[in-house]
PDB file of C-alpha atoms in Angstrom:
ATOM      1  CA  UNK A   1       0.000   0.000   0.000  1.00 46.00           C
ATOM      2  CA  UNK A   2       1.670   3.485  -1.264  1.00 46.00           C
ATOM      3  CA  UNK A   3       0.470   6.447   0.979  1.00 46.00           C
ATOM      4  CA  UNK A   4       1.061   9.805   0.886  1.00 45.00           C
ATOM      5  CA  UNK A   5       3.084   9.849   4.189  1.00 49.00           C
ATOM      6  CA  UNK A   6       5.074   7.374   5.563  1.00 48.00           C
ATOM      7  CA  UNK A   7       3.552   4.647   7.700  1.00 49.00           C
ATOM      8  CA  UNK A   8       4.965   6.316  11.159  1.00 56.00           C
ATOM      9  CA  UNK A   9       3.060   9.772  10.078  1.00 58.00           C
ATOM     10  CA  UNK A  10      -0.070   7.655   9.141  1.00 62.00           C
ATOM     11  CA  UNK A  11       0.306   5.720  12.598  1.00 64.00           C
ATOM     12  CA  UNK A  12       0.659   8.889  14.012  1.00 63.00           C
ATOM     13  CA  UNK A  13      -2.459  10.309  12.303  1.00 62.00           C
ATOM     14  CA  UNK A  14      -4.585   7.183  13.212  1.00 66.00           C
ATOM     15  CA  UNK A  15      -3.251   7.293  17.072  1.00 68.00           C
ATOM     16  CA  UNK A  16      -4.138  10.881  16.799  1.00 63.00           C
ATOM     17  CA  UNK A  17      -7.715  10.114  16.290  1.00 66.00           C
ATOM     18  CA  UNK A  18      -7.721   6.818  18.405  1.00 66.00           C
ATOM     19  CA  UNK A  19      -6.281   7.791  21.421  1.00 69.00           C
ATOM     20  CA  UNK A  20      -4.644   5.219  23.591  1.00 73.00           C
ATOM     21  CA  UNK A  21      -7.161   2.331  23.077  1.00 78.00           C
ATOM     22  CA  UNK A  22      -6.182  -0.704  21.665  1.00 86.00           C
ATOM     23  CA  UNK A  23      -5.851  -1.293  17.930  1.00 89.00           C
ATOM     24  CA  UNK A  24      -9.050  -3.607  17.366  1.00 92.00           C
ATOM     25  CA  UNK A  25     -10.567  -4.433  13.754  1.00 93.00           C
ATOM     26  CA  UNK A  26     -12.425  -7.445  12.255  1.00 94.00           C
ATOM     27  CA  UNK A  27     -10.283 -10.175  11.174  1.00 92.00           C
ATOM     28  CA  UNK A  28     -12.235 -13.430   9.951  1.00 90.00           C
ATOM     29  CA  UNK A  29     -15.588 -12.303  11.614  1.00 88.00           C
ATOM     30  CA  UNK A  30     -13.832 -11.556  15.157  1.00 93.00           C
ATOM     31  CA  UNK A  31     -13.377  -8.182  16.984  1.00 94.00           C
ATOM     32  CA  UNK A  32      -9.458  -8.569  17.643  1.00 95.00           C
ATOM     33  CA  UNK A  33      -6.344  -6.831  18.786  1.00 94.00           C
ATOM     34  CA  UNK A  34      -4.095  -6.290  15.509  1.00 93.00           C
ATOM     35  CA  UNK A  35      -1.330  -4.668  14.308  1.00 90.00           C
ATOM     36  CA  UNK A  36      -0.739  -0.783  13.610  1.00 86.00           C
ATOM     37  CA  UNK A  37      -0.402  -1.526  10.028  1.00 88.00           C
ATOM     38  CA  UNK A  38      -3.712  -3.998   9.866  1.00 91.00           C
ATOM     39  CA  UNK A  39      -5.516  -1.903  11.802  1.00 92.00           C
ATOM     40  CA  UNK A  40      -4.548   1.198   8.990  1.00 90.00           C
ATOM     41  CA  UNK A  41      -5.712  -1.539   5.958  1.00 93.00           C
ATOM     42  CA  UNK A  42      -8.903  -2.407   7.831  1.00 95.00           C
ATOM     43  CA  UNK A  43      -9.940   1.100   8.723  1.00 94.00           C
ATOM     44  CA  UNK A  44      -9.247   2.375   5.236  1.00 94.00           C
ATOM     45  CA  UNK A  45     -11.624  -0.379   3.748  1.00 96.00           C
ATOM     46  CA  UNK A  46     -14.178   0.975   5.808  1.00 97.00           C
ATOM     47  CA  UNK A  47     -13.721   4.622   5.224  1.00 96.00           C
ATOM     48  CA  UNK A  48     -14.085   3.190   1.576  1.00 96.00           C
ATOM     49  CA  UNK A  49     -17.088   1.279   1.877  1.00 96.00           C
ATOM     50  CA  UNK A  50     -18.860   4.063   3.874  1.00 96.00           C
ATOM     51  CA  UNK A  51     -17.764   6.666   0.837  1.00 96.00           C
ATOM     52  CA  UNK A  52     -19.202   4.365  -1.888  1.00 95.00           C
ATOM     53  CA  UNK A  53     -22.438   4.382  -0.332  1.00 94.00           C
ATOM     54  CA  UNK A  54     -22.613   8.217  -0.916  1.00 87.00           C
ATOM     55  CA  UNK A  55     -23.915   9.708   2.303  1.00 92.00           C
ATOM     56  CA  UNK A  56     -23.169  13.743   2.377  1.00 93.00           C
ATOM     57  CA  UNK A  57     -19.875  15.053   3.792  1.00 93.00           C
ATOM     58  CA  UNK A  58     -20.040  15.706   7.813  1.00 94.00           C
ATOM     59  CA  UNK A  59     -23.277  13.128   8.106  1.00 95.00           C
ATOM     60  CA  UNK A  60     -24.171  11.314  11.072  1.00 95.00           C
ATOM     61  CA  UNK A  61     -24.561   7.969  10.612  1.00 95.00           C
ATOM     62  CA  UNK A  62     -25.562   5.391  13.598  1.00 94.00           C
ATOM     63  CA  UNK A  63     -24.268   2.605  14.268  1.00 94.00           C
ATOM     64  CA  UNK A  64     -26.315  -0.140  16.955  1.00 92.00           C
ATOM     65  CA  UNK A  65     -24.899  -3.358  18.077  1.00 91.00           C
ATOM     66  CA  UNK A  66     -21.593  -2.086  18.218  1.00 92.00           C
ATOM     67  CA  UNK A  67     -19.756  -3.222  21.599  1.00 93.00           C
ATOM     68  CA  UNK A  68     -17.283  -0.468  23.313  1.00 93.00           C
ATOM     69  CA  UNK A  69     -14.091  -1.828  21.756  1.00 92.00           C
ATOM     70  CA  UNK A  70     -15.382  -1.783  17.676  1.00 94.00           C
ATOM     71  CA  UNK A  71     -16.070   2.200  18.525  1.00 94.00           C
ATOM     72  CA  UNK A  72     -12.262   3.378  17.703  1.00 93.00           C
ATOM     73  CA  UNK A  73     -12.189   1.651  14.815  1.00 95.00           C
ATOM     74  CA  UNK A  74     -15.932   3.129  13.629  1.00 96.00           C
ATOM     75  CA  UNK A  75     -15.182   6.638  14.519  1.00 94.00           C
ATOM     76  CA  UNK A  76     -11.738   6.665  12.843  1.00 93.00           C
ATOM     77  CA  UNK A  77     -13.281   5.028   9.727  1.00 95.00           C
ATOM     78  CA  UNK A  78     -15.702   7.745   9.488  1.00 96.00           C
ATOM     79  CA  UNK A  79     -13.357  10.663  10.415  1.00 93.00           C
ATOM     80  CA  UNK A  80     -11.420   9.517   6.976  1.00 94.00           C
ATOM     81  CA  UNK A  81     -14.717   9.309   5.127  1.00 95.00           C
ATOM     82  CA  UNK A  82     -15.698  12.952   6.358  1.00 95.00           C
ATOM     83  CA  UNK A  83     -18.351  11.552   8.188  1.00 96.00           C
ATOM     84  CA  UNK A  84     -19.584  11.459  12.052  1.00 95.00           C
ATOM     85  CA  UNK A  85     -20.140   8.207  14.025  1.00 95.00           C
ATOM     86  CA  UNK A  86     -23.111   7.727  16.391  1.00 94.00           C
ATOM     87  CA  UNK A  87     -23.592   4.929  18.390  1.00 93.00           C
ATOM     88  CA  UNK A  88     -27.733   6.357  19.408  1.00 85.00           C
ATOM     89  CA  UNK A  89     -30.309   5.213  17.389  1.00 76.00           C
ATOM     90  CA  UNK A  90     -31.744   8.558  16.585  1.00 74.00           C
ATOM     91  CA  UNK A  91     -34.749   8.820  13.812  1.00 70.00           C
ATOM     92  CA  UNK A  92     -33.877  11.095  11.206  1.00 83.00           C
ATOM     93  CA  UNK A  93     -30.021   9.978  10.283  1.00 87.00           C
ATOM     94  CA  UNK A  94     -29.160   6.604   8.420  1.00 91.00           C
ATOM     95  CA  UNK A  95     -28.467   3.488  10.628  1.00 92.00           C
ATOM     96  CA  UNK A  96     -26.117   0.967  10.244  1.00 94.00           C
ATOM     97  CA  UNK A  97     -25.429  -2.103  12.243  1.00 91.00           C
ATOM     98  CA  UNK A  98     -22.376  -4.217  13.620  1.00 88.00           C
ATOM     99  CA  UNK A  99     -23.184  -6.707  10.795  1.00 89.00           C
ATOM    100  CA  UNK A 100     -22.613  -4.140   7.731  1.00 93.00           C
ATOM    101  CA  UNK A 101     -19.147  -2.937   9.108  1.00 94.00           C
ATOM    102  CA  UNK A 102     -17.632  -6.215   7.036  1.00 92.00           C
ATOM    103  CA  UNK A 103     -19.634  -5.823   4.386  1.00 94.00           C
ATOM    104  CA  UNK A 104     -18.583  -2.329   3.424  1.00 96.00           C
ATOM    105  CA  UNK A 105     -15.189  -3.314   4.539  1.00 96.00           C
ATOM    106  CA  UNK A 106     -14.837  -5.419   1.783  1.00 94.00           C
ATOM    107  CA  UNK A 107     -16.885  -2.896  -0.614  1.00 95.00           C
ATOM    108  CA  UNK A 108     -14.148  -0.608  -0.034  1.00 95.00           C
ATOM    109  CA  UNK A 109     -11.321  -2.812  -0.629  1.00 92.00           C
ATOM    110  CA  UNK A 110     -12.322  -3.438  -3.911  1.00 93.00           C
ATOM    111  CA  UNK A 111     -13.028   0.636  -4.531  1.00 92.00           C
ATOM    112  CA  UNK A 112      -9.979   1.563  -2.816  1.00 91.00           C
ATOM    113  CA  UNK A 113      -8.374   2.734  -6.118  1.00 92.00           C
ATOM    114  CA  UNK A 114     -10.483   5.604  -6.518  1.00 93.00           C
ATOM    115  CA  UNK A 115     -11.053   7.032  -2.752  1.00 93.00           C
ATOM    116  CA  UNK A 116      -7.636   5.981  -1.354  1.00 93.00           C
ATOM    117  CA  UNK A 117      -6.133   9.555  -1.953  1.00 93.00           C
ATOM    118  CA  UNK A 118      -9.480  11.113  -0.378  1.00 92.00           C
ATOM    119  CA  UNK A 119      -8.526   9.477   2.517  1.00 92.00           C
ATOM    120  CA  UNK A 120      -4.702   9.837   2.065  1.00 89.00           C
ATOM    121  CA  UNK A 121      -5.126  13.738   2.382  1.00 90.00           C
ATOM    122  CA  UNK A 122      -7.468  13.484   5.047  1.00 88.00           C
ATOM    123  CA  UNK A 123      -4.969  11.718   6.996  1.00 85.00           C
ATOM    124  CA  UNK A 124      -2.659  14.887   6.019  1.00 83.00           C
ATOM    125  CA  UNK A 125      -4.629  17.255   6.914  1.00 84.00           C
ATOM    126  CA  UNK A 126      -4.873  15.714  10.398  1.00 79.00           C
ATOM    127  CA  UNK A 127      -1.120  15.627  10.710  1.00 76.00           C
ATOM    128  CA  UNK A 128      -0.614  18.821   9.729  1.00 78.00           C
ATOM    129  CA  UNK A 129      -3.945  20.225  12.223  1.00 74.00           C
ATOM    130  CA  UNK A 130      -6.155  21.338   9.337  1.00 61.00           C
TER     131      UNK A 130
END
């Protein structure tokens, strides 16, 4: 995977966003503890998926089902699609559940060629404070 940064400055971008929390993505249909640079593949694939579905820049979308450990990984995925993560079913935005995370994961890997440097300047723009 090429980026626009080097992998430490996209780590740092990512820890940026995630905090301190562990780095947790789906692997094989299981919520586990992964590797900086997995974690960066997986979370990409899902900023993807959620940008080939089209929903307006600085949406909410909400998510249900999610447990407190797949919430890093949602919010960072939809800080790189330009989009904001709730975890409240609320009426009026667009829902998505724990289930359709893999699903647009692997949407996104196969449209990764045409939003990857979306998300590669997002992830400059957050290392740079924009």
């Amino acid at each position: 995977m090429t980026t626009i940064c080097s992998f430490d400055c996209t780590q740092s971008a990512l820890k940026s966003i995630t905090g301190d929390v562990k780095p947790i993505a789906p692997v094989d249909g299981k919520w586990v503890e992964v590797s900086a640079r997995v974690f960066e593949e997986r979370v990409r694939n899902l900023a993807y998926g959620l940008m080939v579905r089209d929903y307006r820049r600085d949406e909410t979308i909400a998510f249900s089902g999610c447990t407190d450990e797949m919430k890093p990984f949602i919010k960072t995925a939809c800080k790189l699609a330009h989009l904001n993560a709730s975890f409240d079913a609320e009426a009026d935005t667009p829902q998505l559940t724990a289930v359709d995370v893999e699903y647009l994961m692997l949407i996104g890997g196969t449209w990764s060629r045409k939003y990857k440097a979306s998300v590669d300047r997002t992830i400059t723009r957050i290392l740079l404070g924009c």
